[in-house]
Short mmCIF file of C-alpha atoms in Angstrom, two decimals:
data_model
loop_
_atom_site.label_atom_id
_atom_site.label_comp_id
_atom_site.label_asym_id
_atom_site.label_seq_id
_atom_site.Cartn_x
_atom_site.Cartn_y
_atom_site.Cartn_z
CA MET A 566 -16.35 88.76 90.81
CA ARG A 567 -15.02 88.15 87.86
CA ARG A 568 -15.73 85.39 85.60
CA VAL A 569 -15.29 83.93 82.40
CA ASN A 570 -16.53 80.13 81.07
CA ARG A 571 -14.61 78.30 79.38
CA ASN A 572 -15.56 78.93 76.31
CA GLU A 573 -16.49 81.97 76.55
CA ARG A 574 -14.77 84.92 74.35
CA VAL A 575 -14.77 88.26 76.60
CA ARG A 576 -13.55 91.58 75.33
CA ILE A 577 -10.58 92.26 77.63
CA ALA A 578 -10.21 96.04 77.87
CA LEU A 579 -6.48 97.24 78.36
CA THR A 580 -4.51 100.35 78.32
CA LEU A 581 -1.71 99.42 76.12
CA ASN A 582 1.62 102.13 75.49
CA GLY A 583 -0.75 104.71 77.17
CA ARG A 584 -3.69 103.75 74.08
CA LYS A 585 -7.13 102.87 75.11
CA LEU A 586 -7.07 98.70 73.38
CA ALA A 587 -9.92 96.11 73.70
CA ALA A 588 -10.15 92.48 71.99
CA GLU A 589 -12.04 90.13 72.79
CA ALA A 590 -10.34 86.89 75.04
CA GLU A 591 -10.80 82.86 75.86
CA PRO A 592 -9.42 82.63 79.90
CA ARG A 593 -6.93 81.03 78.60
CA THR A 594 -5.56 83.66 76.15
CA LEU A 595 -2.21 84.37 77.35
CA LEU A 596 -1.58 88.05 77.29
CA CYS A 597 1.46 87.09 75.04
CA ASP A 598 -0.81 86.46 72.35
CA PHE A 599 -3.50 88.76 73.01
CA LEU A 600 -1.02 91.27 72.43
CA ARG A 601 0.57 90.07 69.28
CA HIS A 602 -2.43 88.13 68.10
CA ALA A 603 -5.76 90.57 68.90
CA LEU A 604 -3.63 94.19 69.65
CA GLY A 605 -1.34 93.55 66.88
CA ALA A 606 1.48 94.94 68.76
CA THR A 607 4.30 91.93 67.14
CA GLY A 608 6.98 94.06 69.07
CA THR A 609 7.09 91.37 72.16
CA HIS A 610 8.50 88.13 71.22
CA VAL A 611 7.31 85.06 72.23
CA GLY A 612 10.07 82.47 73.45
CA CYS A 613 9.60 79.51 75.81
CA GLU A 614 6.20 79.75 76.57
CA HIS A 615 7.71 78.57 80.69
CA GLY A 616 8.99 82.30 81.52
CA VAL A 617 12.36 81.18 80.95
CA CYS A 618 12.83 82.47 78.67
CA GLY A 619 12.24 86.20 79.06
CA ALA A 620 11.29 87.14 75.80
CA CYS A 621 8.73 88.65 76.34
CA THR A 622 8.79 90.01 79.37
CA VAL A 623 6.23 93.31 79.62
CA LEU A 624 4.88 96.05 81.29
CA VAL A 625 2.51 95.61 84.16
CA ASP A 626 1.74 99.01 86.09
CA GLY A 627 4.93 99.82 86.31
CA VAL A 628 6.36 96.17 87.09
CA ALA A 629 7.66 93.43 84.39
CA THR A 630 6.28 90.77 83.40
CA ARG A 631 6.00 87.37 81.91
CA SER A 632 2.94 87.74 79.45
CA CYS A 633 3.15 84.19 78.81
CA LEU A 634 2.99 83.07 82.41
CA THR A 635 0.74 86.10 82.81
CA LEU A 636 -3.44 85.69 81.21
CA ALA A 637 -5.06 88.29 79.64
CA VAL A 638 -8.08 88.75 81.44
CA GLN A 639 -5.45 88.78 84.42
CA ALA A 640 -4.27 92.42 82.23
CA GLU A 641 -8.25 93.48 82.40
CA GLY A 642 -7.59 97.58 83.30
CA ARG A 643 -3.97 97.38 83.61
CA GLU A 644 -1.67 99.87 82.88
CA VAL A 645 0.57 97.51 80.16
CA LYS A 646 3.29 99.51 78.34
CA THR A 647 5.32 96.72 75.89
CA VAL A 648 8.60 97.66 73.57
CA GLU A 649 7.21 99.59 71.38
CA SER A 650 6.68 102.55 74.65
CA LEU A 651 10.22 102.96 73.98
CA ALA A 652 11.43 104.95 71.06
CA ALA A 653 10.13 108.56 69.89
CA LEU A 654 7.01 109.10 67.51
CA ASP A 655 10.31 109.84 64.82
CA GLY A 656 11.71 106.31 65.55
CA THR A 657 14.70 108.51 67.53
CA LEU A 658 16.36 105.77 70.37
CA ASN A 659 15.47 106.43 74.15
CA PRO A 660 18.94 105.73 76.43
CA LEU A 661 18.12 102.32 77.12
CA GLN A 662 17.74 101.32 73.58
CA GLN A 663 20.46 103.41 71.94
CA ALA A 664 22.99 101.94 74.15
CA PHE A 665 21.69 98.62 73.19
CA ARG A 666 22.97 99.36 69.69
CA ASP A 667 26.59 101.15 71.19
CA ASN A 668 27.50 98.63 72.60
CA HIS A 669 25.93 95.50 69.97
CA ALA A 670 24.12 94.13 72.53
CA LEU A 671 21.84 93.68 70.49
CA GLN A 672 22.16 90.48 66.94
CA CYS A 673 19.63 89.21 65.42
CA GLY A 674 17.23 91.12 68.12
CA PHE A 675 14.80 88.08 69.54
CA CYS A 676 15.72 88.18 72.73
CA THR A 677 15.98 92.59 72.67
CA PRO A 678 12.50 93.55 73.94
CA GLY A 679 12.23 92.00 77.29
CA ILE A 680 15.05 92.82 78.33
CA LEU A 681 15.17 96.21 77.94
CA MET A 682 11.42 96.30 79.55
CA SER A 683 13.58 93.52 82.01
CA PHE A 684 15.56 96.55 82.48
CA THR A 685 13.01 100.23 81.75
CA ASP A 686 11.57 98.27 85.01
CA TYR A 687 14.58 97.50 86.82
CA LEU A 688 16.26 101.09 86.47
CA SER A 689 13.35 103.63 87.56
CA ARG A 690 14.04 101.72 91.44
CA ASN A 691 17.76 101.13 90.53
CA PRO A 692 18.99 103.86 88.60
CA ARG A 693 22.98 103.38 89.89
CA ALA A 694 22.58 99.53 88.93
CA SER A 695 25.93 97.77 90.07
CA GLU A 696 27.57 95.91 87.25
CA ALA A 697 26.49 92.18 90.09
CA GLU A 698 22.62 94.39 90.22
CA ILE A 699 23.26 94.13 85.80
CA ARG A 700 23.94 90.87 85.98
CA ASP A 701 21.79 90.09 88.82
CA VAL A 702 18.35 90.80 86.72
CA LEU A 703 19.84 89.62 83.05
CA SER A 704 20.04 86.04 84.45
CA GLY A 705 15.89 85.81 83.98
CA HIS A 706 17.05 86.60 80.15
CA LEU A 707 18.67 84.32 77.81
CA CYS A 708 20.21 85.40 74.49
CA ARG A 709 22.07 83.01 72.21
CA CYS A 710 24.36 86.49 70.30
CA THR A 711 25.94 88.09 72.35
CA GLY A 712 28.15 86.30 75.31
CA TYR A 713 26.75 89.10 77.25
CA ALA A 714 29.01 91.42 77.95
CA GLY A 715 27.85 94.00 75.44
CA ILE A 716 24.15 93.81 77.11
CA VAL A 717 25.65 94.70 80.31
CA ALA A 718 28.08 97.59 78.79
CA ALA A 719 25.20 98.69 77.16
CA VAL A 720 23.49 98.86 80.59
CA LYS A 721 26.31 100.15 82.68
CA ASP A 722 26.51 103.10 80.01
CA VAL A 723 22.94 103.78 81.61
CA THR A 724 23.69 103.61 84.52
CA LYS A 725 26.51 106.00 84.05
CA SER A 726 24.92 108.38 82.74
CA SER A 727 21.82 108.47 85.83
CA PRO A 728 22.02 111.47 87.68
CA MET B 143 2.34 75.15 75.01
CA LYS B 144 -0.95 76.48 75.12
CA PRO B 145 -2.78 75.26 78.68
CA ARG B 146 -6.35 73.71 77.59
CA PRO B 147 -9.50 75.56 78.39
CA PHE B 148 -10.41 76.73 82.53
CA ASP B 149 -13.04 78.87 84.10
CA TYR B 150 -12.30 81.94 84.69
CA VAL B 151 -12.75 83.86 88.48
CA ARG B 152 -11.13 86.21 89.93
CA PRO B 153 -13.14 86.68 93.39
CA ASP B 154 -13.18 90.04 95.62
CA THR B 155 -12.98 88.95 98.20
CA ALA B 156 -10.87 85.64 100.43
CA GLU B 157 -14.81 84.64 101.01
CA GLU B 158 -16.19 84.53 97.68
CA ALA B 159 -12.63 82.45 96.53
CA VAL B 160 -13.00 80.05 99.86
CA ALA B 161 -17.03 79.61 98.34
CA LEU B 162 -15.88 78.94 94.97
CA LEU B 163 -13.64 76.32 95.97
CA ALA B 164 -15.82 74.25 98.04
CA ASP B 165 -18.00 74.23 95.20
CA TYR B 166 -15.39 73.27 92.79
CA GLY B 167 -12.95 71.51 95.24
CA ASP B 168 -10.00 69.55 93.86
CA ASP B 169 -11.14 70.82 90.18
CA ALA B 170 -10.01 74.42 90.46
CA ARG B 171 -6.92 76.00 91.53
CA VAL B 172 -5.68 79.44 93.20
CA LEU B 173 -4.63 81.92 90.55
CA ALA B 174 -1.68 84.39 92.54
CA GLY B 175 0.60 84.73 90.79
CA GLY B 176 0.79 82.28 88.27
CA GLN B 177 4.88 81.53 88.06
CA SER B 178 4.61 77.79 88.84
CA LEU B 179 1.36 76.86 87.33
CA VAL B 180 1.38 78.90 84.11
CA PRO B 181 4.05 77.07 83.18
CA MET B 182 2.18 74.04 84.76
CA LEU B 183 -0.05 75.08 82.49
CA ASN B 184 1.30 76.03 78.77
CA LEU B 185 2.96 72.00 79.80
CA ARG B 186 -0.14 70.79 80.29
CA ILE B 187 1.59 68.63 83.04
CA VAL B 188 -1.88 70.24 85.63
CA GLU B 189 -5.57 70.84 84.32
CA ALA B 190 -7.07 72.67 85.88
CA GLU B 191 -11.70 72.83 85.72
CA ALA B 192 -11.42 76.87 86.88
CA LEU B 193 -8.28 79.38 88.47
CA ILE B 194 -8.92 80.65 90.97
CA ASP B 195 -7.72 84.21 90.70
CA ILE B 196 -6.81 85.65 93.88
CA SER B 197 -4.71 88.49 93.32
CA ARG B 198 -6.59 91.48 92.76
CA ILE B 199 -7.99 90.71 97.25
CA ALA B 200 -6.86 93.71 98.64
CA ALA B 201 -7.08 91.66 102.13
CA LEU B 202 -5.18 88.47 101.73
CA ASP B 203 -1.89 91.30 100.12
CA ALA B 204 -0.58 92.52 103.17
CA ILE B 205 2.48 91.83 105.16
CA ARG B 206 1.53 92.42 108.89
CA ASP B 207 4.03 92.26 111.94
CA VAL B 208 1.75 90.41 114.81
CA GLY B 209 5.19 90.47 117.42
CA ASP B 210 6.71 87.66 117.51
CA ARG B 211 5.70 85.91 114.35
CA ILE B 212 5.45 87.88 110.84
CA GLU B 213 2.06 86.99 108.74
CA ILE B 214 2.41 87.64 104.66
CA GLY B 215 -0.93 87.37 103.22
CA ALA B 216 -1.74 85.16 100.13
CA ALA B 217 -1.65 88.06 97.30
CA VAL B 218 2.12 88.85 98.53
CA THR B 219 4.45 88.64 95.74
CA GLN B 220 8.35 87.50 96.71
CA ASN B 221 9.82 91.34 95.25
CA THR B 222 6.86 92.81 97.69
CA LEU B 223 8.82 91.38 100.77
CA LEU B 224 11.72 91.93 100.00
CA ALA B 225 11.23 95.46 99.54
CA TRP B 226 9.79 94.72 103.14
CA PRO B 227 12.10 97.37 105.31
CA GLN B 228 11.79 95.64 108.58
CA LEU B 229 12.58 92.25 106.87
CA ALA B 230 16.61 92.19 107.28
CA LYS B 231 15.95 92.79 111.31
CA LYS B 232 12.58 89.89 111.85
CA LEU B 233 13.20 87.44 109.11
CA PRO B 234 16.95 88.47 108.84
CA LEU B 235 17.20 83.98 107.14
CA VAL B 236 14.25 85.38 103.97
CA ALA B 237 16.38 88.47 103.53
CA ALA B 238 18.67 85.65 102.63
CA ALA B 239 16.79 83.72 100.75
CA LEU B 240 13.99 85.37 99.25
CA PRO B 241 16.88 86.95 96.89
CA HIS B 242 17.88 83.73 95.41
CA VAL B 243 14.37 82.36 94.45
CA GLY B 244 13.64 82.86 90.58
CA HIS B 245 14.69 85.78 88.66
CA PHE B 246 14.21 89.68 89.60
CA GLN B 247 10.61 89.16 87.31
CA THR B 248 9.67 86.37 88.44
CA ARG B 249 9.21 87.88 92.03
CA ASN B 250 7.40 90.15 90.76
CA LYS B 251 4.75 88.00 90.16
CA GLY B 252 5.29 84.88 92.08
CA THR B 253 3.66 85.15 95.66
CA VAL B 254 5.08 84.20 98.87
CA CYS B 255 2.75 81.66 99.98
CA GLY B 256 2.37 79.88 96.13
CA SER B 257 5.80 79.41 96.15
CA ILE B 258 5.30 77.51 99.75
CA ALA B 259 2.22 75.91 97.75
CA HIS B 260 3.92 74.61 95.26
CA ALA B 261 5.76 72.90 98.08
CA ASP B 262 8.96 72.55 95.46
CA PRO B 263 11.96 69.73 97.91
CA SER B 264 14.54 72.57 95.93
CA SER B 265 12.57 75.87 96.81
CA GLU B 266 14.45 78.23 98.82
CA LEU B 267 10.75 79.36 100.20
CA PRO B 268 8.71 76.06 101.88
CA LEU B 269 12.94 75.13 103.64
CA ALA B 270 12.56 78.82 105.57
CA LEU B 271 9.07 77.68 106.41
CA ALA B 272 10.77 74.67 108.26
CA LEU B 273 13.96 75.44 109.34
CA LEU B 274 12.02 78.65 111.47
CA GLY B 275 9.02 76.26 112.23
CA GLY B 276 6.78 78.74 110.73
CA GLU B 277 2.88 78.08 110.08
CA VAL B 278 0.15 78.16 106.60
CA VAL B 279 -2.51 78.67 108.14
CA LEU B 280 -6.31 77.75 105.97
CA LYS B 281 -9.16 78.48 105.50
CA SER B 282 -12.18 77.23 104.10
CA GLN B 283 -16.04 77.37 105.28
CA ARG B 284 -15.52 74.08 108.03
CA GLY B 285 -12.80 76.94 109.40
CA THR B 286 -9.33 77.76 109.30
CA ARG B 287 -6.54 76.17 110.31
CA VAL B 288 -2.54 76.72 111.45
CA LEU B 289 -0.18 73.98 110.41
CA ALA B 290 2.19 74.20 111.21
CA ALA B 291 5.16 74.27 108.54
CA LYS B 292 6.37 70.35 109.04
CA ASP B 293 2.74 68.64 109.05
CA PHE B 294 1.86 71.68 106.35
CA GLN B 295 4.02 69.55 103.57
CA LYS B 296 4.44 66.03 102.54
CA ASP B 297 6.46 65.31 100.25
CA MET B 298 7.76 66.13 96.87
CA LEU B 299 4.62 69.38 95.20
CA THR B 300 1.88 66.87 97.53
CA THR B 301 1.28 68.92 101.22
CA ALA B 302 -2.11 68.84 103.19
CA ARG B 303 -3.63 71.76 102.11
CA ALA B 304 -7.34 70.38 101.19
CA GLY B 305 -9.31 70.75 97.56
CA ASP B 306 -11.43 72.97 99.80
CA GLU B 307 -8.81 75.12 101.65
CA LEU B 308 -7.29 78.46 100.59
CA ILE B 309 -3.58 78.27 101.76
CA ALA B 310 -4.70 82.58 103.70
CA ALA B 311 -1.79 83.10 104.63
CA VAL B 312 1.66 81.32 106.12
CA HIS B 313 3.10 82.54 109.52
CA PHE B 314 7.40 83.48 109.79
CA PRO B 315 8.37 83.59 112.96
CA VAL B 316 10.11 86.53 114.19
CA THR B 317 14.39 86.13 114.72
CA SER B 318 15.42 89.38 115.21
CA GLY B 319 19.14 89.14 116.68
CA SER B 320 19.85 84.78 116.04
CA GLY B 321 22.86 85.13 113.67
CA VAL B 322 22.21 82.96 109.88
CA GLY B 323 23.40 81.51 106.47
CA PHE B 324 22.15 80.78 103.55
CA ARG B 325 23.81 79.25 100.06
CA GLU B 326 22.43 76.52 97.40
CA VAL B 327 23.98 75.87 94.67
CA ALA B 328 22.34 76.06 90.90
CA ARG B 329 23.51 75.72 87.27
CA ARG B 330 22.62 78.93 86.94
CA HIS B 331 21.99 81.66 89.48
CA GLY B 332 17.80 82.26 90.06
CA ASP B 333 17.59 77.71 89.03
CA PHE B 334 15.63 75.20 90.86
CA ALA B 335 18.90 74.78 93.60
CA ILE B 336 20.61 70.87 92.88
CA ILE B 337 21.12 72.12 97.41
CA ALA B 338 20.58 74.76 99.15
CA VAL B 339 21.24 74.22 103.06
CA ALA B 340 20.03 77.11 105.99
CA ALA B 341 21.46 77.10 109.66
CA VAL B 342 19.77 79.53 111.98
CA ALA B 343 22.25 79.96 115.51
CA GLU B 344 20.02 80.21 118.34
CA LYS B 345 22.00 78.96 121.62
CA LYS B 346 25.21 78.72 122.85
CA ASN B 347 26.87 75.46 120.74
CA ALA B 348 23.58 74.81 118.58
CA VAL B 349 22.52 75.32 115.21
CA ARG B 350 19.17 74.46 113.31
CA LEU B 351 20.76 73.04 110.22
CA GLY B 352 17.99 72.64 107.16
CA VAL B 353 18.54 71.64 103.85
CA GLY B 354 16.82 71.14 100.65
CA GLY B 355 16.76 69.53 97.36
CA MET B 356 18.20 65.88 99.60
CA ALA B 357 14.25 64.51 99.82
CA GLY B 358 11.15 64.71 99.39
CA LYS B 359 10.49 68.17 101.26
CA PRO B 360 13.21 70.03 102.84
CA VAL B 361 14.61 68.78 106.29
CA VAL B 362 15.70 70.40 109.59
CA ARG B 363 17.62 68.66 112.38
CA GLN B 364 19.56 70.78 115.69
CA ILE B 365 23.02 70.12 116.28
CA ARG B 366 26.09 71.16 117.91
CA SER B 367 28.24 73.54 116.53
CA ASP B 368 30.64 72.34 118.38
CA ASN B 369 30.73 68.69 116.92
CA ALA B 370 29.68 69.93 113.27
CA ALA B 371 31.24 67.48 111.41
CA ASP B 372 31.06 64.63 112.69
CA ALA B 373 26.66 65.76 112.56
CA ILE B 374 26.46 66.21 109.43
CA ALA B 375 28.75 63.08 107.58
CA ALA B 376 26.14 60.82 109.68
CA TRP B 377 23.56 62.77 108.55
CA ALA B 378 24.64 63.12 104.45
CA GLY B 379 24.55 60.08 105.17
CA GLU B 380 21.27 58.43 105.87
CA LEU B 381 19.86 61.28 103.36
CA GLU B 382 20.16 59.18 100.14
CA GLY B 383 19.82 62.47 98.09
CA TYR B 384 17.70 61.26 94.88
CA GLU B 385 19.53 61.68 91.13
CA ASP B 386 18.20 63.56 88.37
CA LEU B 387 19.11 65.79 85.55
CA HIS B 388 21.06 67.62 87.15
CA ALA B 389 22.80 66.00 89.07
CA SER B 390 23.34 62.63 91.24
CA ALA B 391 22.09 61.27 94.91
CA ALA B 392 25.97 61.42 95.33
CA MET B 393 26.81 64.65 94.13
CA ARG B 394 23.62 66.17 96.22
CA ARG B 395 25.35 64.37 99.48
CA ASP B 396 28.89 65.74 98.09
CA LEU B 397 27.88 69.97 98.35
CA PHE B 398 26.03 68.92 101.33
CA ARG B 399 28.93 67.77 103.47
CA ASN B 400 30.70 70.91 101.88
CA LEU B 401 27.95 73.95 102.28
CA ALA B 402 27.18 72.96 105.43
CA PRO B 403 29.78 73.22 107.06
CA LEU B 404 29.71 76.88 105.07
CA VAL B 405 26.35 78.35 106.25
CA ILE B 406 26.99 76.86 109.94
CA GLU B 407 30.43 78.74 110.11
CA GLU B 408 27.83 82.34 108.56
CA ALA B 409 25.44 81.48 110.43
CA ILE B 410 27.73 81.28 113.39
CA ARG B 411 30.10 84.92 112.36
CA CYS B 412 26.69 86.41 112.32
CA ALA B 413 25.00 86.01 115.63
CA ALA B 414 28.29 86.62 117.07
#
């Protein structure tokens, strides 16, 4: 049984984008804040902090998860992937990111990391997703710039090139 | 937008979880998927002395087919149930309702039992459980009780669960072969429903009709399908509905009057 008392700060170890890392957190520390402030992974953006906007979506053990609705201690021992994991080390964008660039699927880019991580999970389960399915997944995100059309077009591009 | 401090405890077994609940009682909250609880903690609508995280208890993460009903453990997520190969055959109403529960991303973590525990009046899963006549299994050190859905959910966000009880599972009765219908109206797909209507056509000329979002809890009634329009109109009048930011009570009644015939027709068509 794992127990952390309210004002205790404990070491939380997890795998972030393939690297084993650890830092201190209180029980109430949200995963999004832990990633950004304790581990310095600021690619994950924090919007509404109550699970509505989707900006903070990351993968926990491969599954798209709201990091603002997850405690850091809940991710203990888990494999977390954030937007930093997508591009190659030399900065080459992955196909989903490249499709976003090609289709003007972002403007300010605040919501983009979460949307990319959602579709990274969803397309791994359903690589030939239909437009209706894409729109359904996108309903879990808010974007105030694009009107969503570019995002749908970008994800459709990726599904078309899927074997 | 950050929660107040709380103790965090992650038991390894359901027995440990129940023992913790016996100690903390009402001061603790059970954390499974956290998709309803953590927003309320972040917004400080809810305070807890302790969170008891049951999400890693393997024994609670199981879907069991026990003949006439399907038992869904407390750690089973909504997307796990949605991906269960038998779902459409054994629980067609749940298969129809689940895609409306939150979004893909929240269904990844949100649990079936958690949604029923939260008891939002317009939630899809409590409506499905009430309509199908399902049950909630409550465990404590005092023993196990099994409550019918109608006795479990008392009112808006209020259930019969005692402070020391763990919702260990829910039972959905198998309805293979019956026709079902489900529709809801929400501001956006995946938002809380303004109203949700569900129907099961079991016998000839009789339909069980349920509505969420019209009262503090889902309400269910058996009506004759050959006289459905009158029955719906009468029932809509009895159900006062409530006002909120999204809809007036009159709009809710109107939506119910318009949705119910479509849902009944869907259920009868799919039974045929």
